[in-house]
Short mmCIF file of C-alpha atoms and ligand atoms in Angstrom, two decimals:
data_model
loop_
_atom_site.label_atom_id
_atom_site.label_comp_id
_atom_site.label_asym_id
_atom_site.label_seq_id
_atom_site.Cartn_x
_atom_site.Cartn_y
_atom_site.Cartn_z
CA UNK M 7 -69.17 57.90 43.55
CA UNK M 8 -69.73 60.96 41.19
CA UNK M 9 -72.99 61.79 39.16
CA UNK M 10 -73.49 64.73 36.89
CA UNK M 11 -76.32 66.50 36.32
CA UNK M 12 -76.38 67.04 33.07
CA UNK M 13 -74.70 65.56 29.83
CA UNK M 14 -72.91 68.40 29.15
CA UNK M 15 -71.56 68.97 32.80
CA UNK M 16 -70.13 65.10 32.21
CA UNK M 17 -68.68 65.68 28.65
CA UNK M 18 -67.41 68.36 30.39
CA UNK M 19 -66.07 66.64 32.92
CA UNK M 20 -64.24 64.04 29.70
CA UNK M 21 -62.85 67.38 28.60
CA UNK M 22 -60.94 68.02 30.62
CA UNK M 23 -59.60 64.92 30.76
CA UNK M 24 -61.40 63.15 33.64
CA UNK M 25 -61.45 59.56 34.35
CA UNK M 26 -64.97 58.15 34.50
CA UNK M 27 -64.75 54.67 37.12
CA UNK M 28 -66.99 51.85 37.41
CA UNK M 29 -69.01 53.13 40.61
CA UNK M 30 -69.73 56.15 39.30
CA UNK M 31 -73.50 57.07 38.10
CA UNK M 32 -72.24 57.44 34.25
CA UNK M 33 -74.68 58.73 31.42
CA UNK M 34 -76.00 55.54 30.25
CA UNK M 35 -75.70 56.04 26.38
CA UNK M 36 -71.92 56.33 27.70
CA UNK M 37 -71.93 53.26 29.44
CA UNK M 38 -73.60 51.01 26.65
CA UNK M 39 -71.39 52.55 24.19
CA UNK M 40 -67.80 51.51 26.47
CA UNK M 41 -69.18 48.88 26.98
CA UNK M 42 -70.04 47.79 23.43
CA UNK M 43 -65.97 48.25 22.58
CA UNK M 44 -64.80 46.63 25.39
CA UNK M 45 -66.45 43.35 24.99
CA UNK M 46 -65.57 43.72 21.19
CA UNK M 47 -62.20 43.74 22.23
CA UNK M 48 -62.48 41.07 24.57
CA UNK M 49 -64.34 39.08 21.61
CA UNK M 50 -61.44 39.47 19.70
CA UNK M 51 -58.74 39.01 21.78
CA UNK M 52 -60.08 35.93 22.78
CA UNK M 53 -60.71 34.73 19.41
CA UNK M 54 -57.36 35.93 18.18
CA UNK M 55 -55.87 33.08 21.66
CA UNK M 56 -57.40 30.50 19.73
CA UNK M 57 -55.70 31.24 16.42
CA UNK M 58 -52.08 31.32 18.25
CA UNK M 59 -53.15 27.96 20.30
CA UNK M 60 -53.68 26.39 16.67
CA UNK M 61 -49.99 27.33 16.01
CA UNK M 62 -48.25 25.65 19.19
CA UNK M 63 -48.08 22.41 17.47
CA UNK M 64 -47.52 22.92 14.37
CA UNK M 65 -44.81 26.15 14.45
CA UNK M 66 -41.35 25.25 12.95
CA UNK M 67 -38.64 24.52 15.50
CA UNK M 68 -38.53 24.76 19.47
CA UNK M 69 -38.04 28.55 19.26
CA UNK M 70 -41.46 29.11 17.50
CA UNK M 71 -43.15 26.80 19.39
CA UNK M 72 -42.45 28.48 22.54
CA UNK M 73 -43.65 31.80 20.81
CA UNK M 74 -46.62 30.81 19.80
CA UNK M 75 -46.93 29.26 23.41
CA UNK M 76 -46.21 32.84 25.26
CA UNK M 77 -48.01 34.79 23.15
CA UNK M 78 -51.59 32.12 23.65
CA UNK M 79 -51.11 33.07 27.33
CA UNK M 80 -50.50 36.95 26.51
CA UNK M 81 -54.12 36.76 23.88
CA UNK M 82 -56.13 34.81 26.63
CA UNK M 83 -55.02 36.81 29.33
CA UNK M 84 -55.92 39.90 27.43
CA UNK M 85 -59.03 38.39 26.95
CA UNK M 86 -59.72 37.73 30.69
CA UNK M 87 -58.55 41.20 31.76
CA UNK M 88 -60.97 42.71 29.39
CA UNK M 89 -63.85 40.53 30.05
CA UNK M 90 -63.42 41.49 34.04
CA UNK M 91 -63.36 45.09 33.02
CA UNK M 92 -66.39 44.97 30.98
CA UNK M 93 -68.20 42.64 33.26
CA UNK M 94 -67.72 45.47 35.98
CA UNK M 95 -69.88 47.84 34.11
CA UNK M 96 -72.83 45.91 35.01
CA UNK M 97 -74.31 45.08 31.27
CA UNK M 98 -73.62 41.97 30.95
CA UNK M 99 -72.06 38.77 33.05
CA UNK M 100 -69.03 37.28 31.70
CA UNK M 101 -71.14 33.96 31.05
CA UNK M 102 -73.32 35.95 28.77
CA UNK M 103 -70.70 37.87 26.90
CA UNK M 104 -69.30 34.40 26.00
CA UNK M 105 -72.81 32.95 25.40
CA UNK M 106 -73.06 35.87 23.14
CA UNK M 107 -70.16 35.19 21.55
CA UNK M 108 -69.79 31.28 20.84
CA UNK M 109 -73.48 32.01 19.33
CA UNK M 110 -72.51 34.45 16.88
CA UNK M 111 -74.91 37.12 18.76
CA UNK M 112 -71.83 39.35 19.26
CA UNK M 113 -69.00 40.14 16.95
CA UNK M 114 -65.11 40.45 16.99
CA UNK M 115 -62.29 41.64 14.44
CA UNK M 116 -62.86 41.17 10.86
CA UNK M 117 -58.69 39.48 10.82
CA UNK M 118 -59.92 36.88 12.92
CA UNK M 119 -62.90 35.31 10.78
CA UNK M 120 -59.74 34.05 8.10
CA UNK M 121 -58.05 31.03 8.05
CA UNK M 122 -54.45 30.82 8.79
CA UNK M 123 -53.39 28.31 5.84
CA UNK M 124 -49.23 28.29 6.51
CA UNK M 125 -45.95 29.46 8.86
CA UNK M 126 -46.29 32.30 6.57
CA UNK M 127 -50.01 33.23 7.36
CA UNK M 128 -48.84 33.37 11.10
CA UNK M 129 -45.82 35.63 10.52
CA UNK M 130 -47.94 37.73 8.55
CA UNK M 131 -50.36 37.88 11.17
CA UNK M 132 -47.78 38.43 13.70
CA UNK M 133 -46.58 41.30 11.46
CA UNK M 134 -49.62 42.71 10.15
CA UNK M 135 -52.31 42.17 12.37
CA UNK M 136 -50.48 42.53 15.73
CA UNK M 137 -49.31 46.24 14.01
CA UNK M 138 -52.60 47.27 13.56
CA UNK M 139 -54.08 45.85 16.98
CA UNK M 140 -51.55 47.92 18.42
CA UNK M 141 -51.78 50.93 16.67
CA UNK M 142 -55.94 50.88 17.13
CA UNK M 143 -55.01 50.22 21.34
CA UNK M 144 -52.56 53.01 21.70
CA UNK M 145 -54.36 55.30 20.02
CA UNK M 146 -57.26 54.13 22.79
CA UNK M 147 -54.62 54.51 25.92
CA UNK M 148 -53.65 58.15 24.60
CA UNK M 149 -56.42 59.66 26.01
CA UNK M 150 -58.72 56.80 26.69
CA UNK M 151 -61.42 58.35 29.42
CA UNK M 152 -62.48 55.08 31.15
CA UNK M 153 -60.29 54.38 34.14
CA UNK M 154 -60.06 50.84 34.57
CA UNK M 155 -60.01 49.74 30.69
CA UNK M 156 -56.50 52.91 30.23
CA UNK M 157 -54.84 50.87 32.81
CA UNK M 158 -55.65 47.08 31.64
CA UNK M 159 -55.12 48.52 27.78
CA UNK M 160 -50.63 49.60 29.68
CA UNK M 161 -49.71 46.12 30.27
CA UNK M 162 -51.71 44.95 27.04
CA UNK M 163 -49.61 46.93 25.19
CA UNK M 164 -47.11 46.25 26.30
CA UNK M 165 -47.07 42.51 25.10
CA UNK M 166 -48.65 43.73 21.82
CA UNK M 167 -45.27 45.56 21.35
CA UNK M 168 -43.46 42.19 21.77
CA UNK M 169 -46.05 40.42 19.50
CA UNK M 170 -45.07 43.25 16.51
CA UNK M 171 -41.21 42.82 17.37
CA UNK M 172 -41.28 38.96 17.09
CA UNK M 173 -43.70 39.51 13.82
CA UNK M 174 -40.91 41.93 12.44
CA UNK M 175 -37.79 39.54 12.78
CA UNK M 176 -39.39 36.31 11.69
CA UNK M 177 -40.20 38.47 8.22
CA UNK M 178 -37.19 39.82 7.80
CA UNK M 179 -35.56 36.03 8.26
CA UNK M 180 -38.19 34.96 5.93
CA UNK M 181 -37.44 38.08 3.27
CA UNK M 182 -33.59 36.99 3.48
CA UNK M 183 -34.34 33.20 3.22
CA UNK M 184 -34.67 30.73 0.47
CA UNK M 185 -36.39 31.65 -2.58
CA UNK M 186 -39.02 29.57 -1.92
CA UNK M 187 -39.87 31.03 2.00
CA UNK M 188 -39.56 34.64 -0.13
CA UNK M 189 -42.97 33.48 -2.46
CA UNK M 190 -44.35 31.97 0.15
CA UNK M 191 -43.78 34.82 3.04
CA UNK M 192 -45.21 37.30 -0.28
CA UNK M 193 -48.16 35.00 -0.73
CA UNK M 194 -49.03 35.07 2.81
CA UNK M 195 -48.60 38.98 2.46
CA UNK M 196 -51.10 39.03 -0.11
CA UNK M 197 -53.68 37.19 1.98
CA UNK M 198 -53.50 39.10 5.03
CA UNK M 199 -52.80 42.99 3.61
CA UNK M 200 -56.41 43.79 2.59
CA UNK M 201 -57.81 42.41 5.75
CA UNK M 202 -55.34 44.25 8.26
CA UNK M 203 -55.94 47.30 6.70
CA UNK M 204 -59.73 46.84 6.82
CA UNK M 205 -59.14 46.35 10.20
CA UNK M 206 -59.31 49.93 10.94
CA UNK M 207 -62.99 50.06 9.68
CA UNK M 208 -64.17 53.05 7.52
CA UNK M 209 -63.53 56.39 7.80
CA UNK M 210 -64.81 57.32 11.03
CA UNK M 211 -68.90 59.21 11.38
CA UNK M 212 -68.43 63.05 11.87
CA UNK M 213 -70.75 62.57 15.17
CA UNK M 214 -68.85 59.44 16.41
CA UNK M 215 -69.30 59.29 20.16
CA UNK M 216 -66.24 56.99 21.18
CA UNK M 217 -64.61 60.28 19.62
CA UNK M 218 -66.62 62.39 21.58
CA UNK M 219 -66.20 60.76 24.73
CA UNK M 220 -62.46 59.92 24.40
CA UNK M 221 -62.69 56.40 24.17
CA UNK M 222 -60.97 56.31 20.70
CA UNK M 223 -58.33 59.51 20.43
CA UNK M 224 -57.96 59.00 16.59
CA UNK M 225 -60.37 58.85 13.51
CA UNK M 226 -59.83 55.59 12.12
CA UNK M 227 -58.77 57.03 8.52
CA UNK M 228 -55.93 58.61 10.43
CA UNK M 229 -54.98 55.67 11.76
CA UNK M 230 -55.02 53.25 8.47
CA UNK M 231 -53.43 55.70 6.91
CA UNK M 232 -50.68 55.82 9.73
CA UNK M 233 -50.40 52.50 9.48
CA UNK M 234 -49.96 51.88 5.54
CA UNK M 235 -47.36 54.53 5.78
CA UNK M 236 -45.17 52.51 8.03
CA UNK M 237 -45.50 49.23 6.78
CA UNK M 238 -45.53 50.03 2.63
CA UNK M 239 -41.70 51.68 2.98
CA UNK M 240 -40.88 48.16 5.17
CA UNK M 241 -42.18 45.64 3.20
CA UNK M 242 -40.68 47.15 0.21
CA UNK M 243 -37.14 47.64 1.55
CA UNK M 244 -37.79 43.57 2.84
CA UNK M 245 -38.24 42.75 -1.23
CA UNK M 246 -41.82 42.31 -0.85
CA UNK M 247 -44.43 43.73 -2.82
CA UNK M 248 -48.19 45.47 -2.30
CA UNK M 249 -51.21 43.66 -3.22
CA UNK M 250 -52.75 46.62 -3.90
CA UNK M 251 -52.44 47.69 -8.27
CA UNK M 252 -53.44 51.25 -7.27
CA UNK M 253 -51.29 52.13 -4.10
CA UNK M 254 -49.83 55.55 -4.96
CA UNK M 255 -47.15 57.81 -3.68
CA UNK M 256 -47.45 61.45 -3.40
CA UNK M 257 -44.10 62.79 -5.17
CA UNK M 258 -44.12 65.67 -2.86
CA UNK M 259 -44.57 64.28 0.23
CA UNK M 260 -43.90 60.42 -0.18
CA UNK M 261 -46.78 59.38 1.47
CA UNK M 262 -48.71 56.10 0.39
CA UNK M 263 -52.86 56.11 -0.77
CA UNK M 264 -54.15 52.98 -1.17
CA UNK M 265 -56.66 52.06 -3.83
CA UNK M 266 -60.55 51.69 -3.50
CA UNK M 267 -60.92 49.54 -0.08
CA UNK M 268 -63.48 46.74 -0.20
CA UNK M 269 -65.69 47.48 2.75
CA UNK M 270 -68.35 44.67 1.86
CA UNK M 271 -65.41 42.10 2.65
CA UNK M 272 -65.28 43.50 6.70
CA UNK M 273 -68.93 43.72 6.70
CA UNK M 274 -69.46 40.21 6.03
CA UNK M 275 -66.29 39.19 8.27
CA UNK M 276 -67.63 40.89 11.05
CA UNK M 277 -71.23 39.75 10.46
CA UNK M 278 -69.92 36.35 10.67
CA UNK M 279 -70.01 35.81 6.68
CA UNK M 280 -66.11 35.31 6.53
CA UNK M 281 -64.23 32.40 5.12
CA UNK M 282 -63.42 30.68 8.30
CA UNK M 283 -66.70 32.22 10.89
CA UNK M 284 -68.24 29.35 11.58
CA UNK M 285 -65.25 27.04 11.71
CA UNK M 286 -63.29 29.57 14.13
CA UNK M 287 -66.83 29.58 16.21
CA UNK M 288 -67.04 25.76 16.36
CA UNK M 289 -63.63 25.41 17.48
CA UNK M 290 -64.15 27.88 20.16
CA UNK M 291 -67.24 26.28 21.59
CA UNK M 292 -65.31 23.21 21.21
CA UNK M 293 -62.20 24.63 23.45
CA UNK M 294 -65.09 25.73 25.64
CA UNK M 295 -66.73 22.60 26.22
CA UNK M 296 -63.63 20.69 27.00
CA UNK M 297 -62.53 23.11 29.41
CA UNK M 298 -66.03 23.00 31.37
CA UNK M 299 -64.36 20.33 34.07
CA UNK M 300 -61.41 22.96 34.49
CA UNK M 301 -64.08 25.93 35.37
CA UNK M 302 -66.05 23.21 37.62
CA UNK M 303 -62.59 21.98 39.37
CA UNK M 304 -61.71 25.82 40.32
CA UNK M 305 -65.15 26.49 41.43
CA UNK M 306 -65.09 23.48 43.49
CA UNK M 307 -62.12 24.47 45.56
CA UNK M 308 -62.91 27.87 45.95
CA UNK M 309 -65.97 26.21 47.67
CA UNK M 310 -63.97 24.57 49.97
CA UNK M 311 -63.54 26.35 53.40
CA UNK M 312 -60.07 26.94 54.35
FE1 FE2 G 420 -53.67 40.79 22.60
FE1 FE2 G 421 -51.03 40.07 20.00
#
């Protein structure tokens, strides 16, 4: 176990690139504020399972169906990982993260208070919103100062880069298909643009600690702006357009600016205020509810002696 005496010895210590673990006698503003981003993430991923569960059913074809299976595993597993790590840190219990959670007490990514209305949506959520998860994790993983949530975040990303790639050839099918899948791929572009790149959150605070303590490696302008640059030249070569009237390019240096951002729409996502919260939250304290007998079944024969 290692303790520092001072905050400045253990910023320090993050420096220089040090890996803080969970037995260690951490600063406690440090701990609460990990802590706070993991179980957002585990929020999310979580939340994000549910979505993809919704789509086993009712995805076109065998193929898709299969997808959508896999990557519901991939989400909740994610989400368990996470919720182990944070758990560890000694906040909170898993059963009160989830408590938290299912009662709206704790929050998770803006993308995931929407409603998936089509196939389309769930392509463009695959393409979109699986981009920008992974972009925000790997710019966490790059220099990410917490030990146990660098290595859970390898083999998360991992998947996430499968998620994108999947995304990525079921919209280039869709941008070569029918007229009809072409308007309604673009329509599902134009509900899902605004809130992946709002996904990033505003510009990050000049004092932000997850910066200072190399929990997040990137500001998150850097980031969005990363990630309009990639996806504005590929949605345009696919035939698809921008939802966005004031999206400019720089002659000189043919980077994308996108217009005036709409922060009030992720504030009231994220404060539970979006257009499918409180359905998304029912469902999910439905799905937990009717997997109580599962949770009691495993506890049961764990009880058992061998
Ligand atoms: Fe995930
Ligand atoms: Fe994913």
């Amino acid at each position: 176990m290692r303790s520092w005496d001072s905050m400045e010895h253990f910023e320090a210590f993050l420096d220089a690139g040090g890996l803080v673990e969970p037995h260690d006698a951490m600063p406690d503003p440090y701990r609460q504020a990990v802590f706070r981003f993991i179980e957002l993430h585990a929020n999310s991923e979580y939340m994000g399972g549910l979505t993809e569960r919704d789509w086993i059913a009712k995805a076109p074809g065998l193929a898709n169906k299969l997808t959508a299976l896999a990557k519901t595993q991939d989400e909740i597993g994610h989400a368990h990982l996470l919720y182990m790590v944070a758990a560890d840190m000694g906040v909170k219990t898993r059963d009160e993260m989830t408590d938290d959670l299912l009662a709206g007490r704790t929050t998770f990514h803006n993308v995931f208070h929407y409603r998936a209305h089509s196939w389309g949506d769930q392509i463009a959520i695959a393409y979109l919103v699986d981009a920008a998860a992974l972009a925000s994790q790997q710019a966490v993983f790059k220099n990410c100062s917490y030990g146990p949530y660098k290595r859970i975040l390898r083999r998360i990303i991992a998947e996430e880069g499968f998620h994108m790639r999947n995304g990525e050839e079921l919209l280039l099918k869709m941008a070569k298909g029918t007229p009809q899948q072409h308007e309604m791929m673009q329509t599902s572009l134009d509900r899902w643009w605004w809130p992946s790149v709002q996904l990033f959150g505003p510009d990050s605070a000049p004092d932000d600690v997850l910066l200072r303590w190399h929990i997040k490696s990137e500001r998150n302008e850097v980031l969005r702006d990363r990630f309009v640059n990639k996806m504005v030249p590929q949605l345009l070569a696919a035939g698809f357009t921008i939802p966005d009237p004031d999206l400019r390019q720089d002659p000189e240096t043919g980077r994308w600016t996108s217009g005036e951002i709409d922060w009030d729409a992720l504030k009231a996502a994220i404060s539970g205020r979006g257009p499918d919260s409180a359905r998304r939250l029912r469902d999910a304290r439905t799905a937990r509810h009717g997997a109580a007998w599962v949770r009691s079944a495993l506890d049961e024969a764990a009880a058992v002696p061998a």
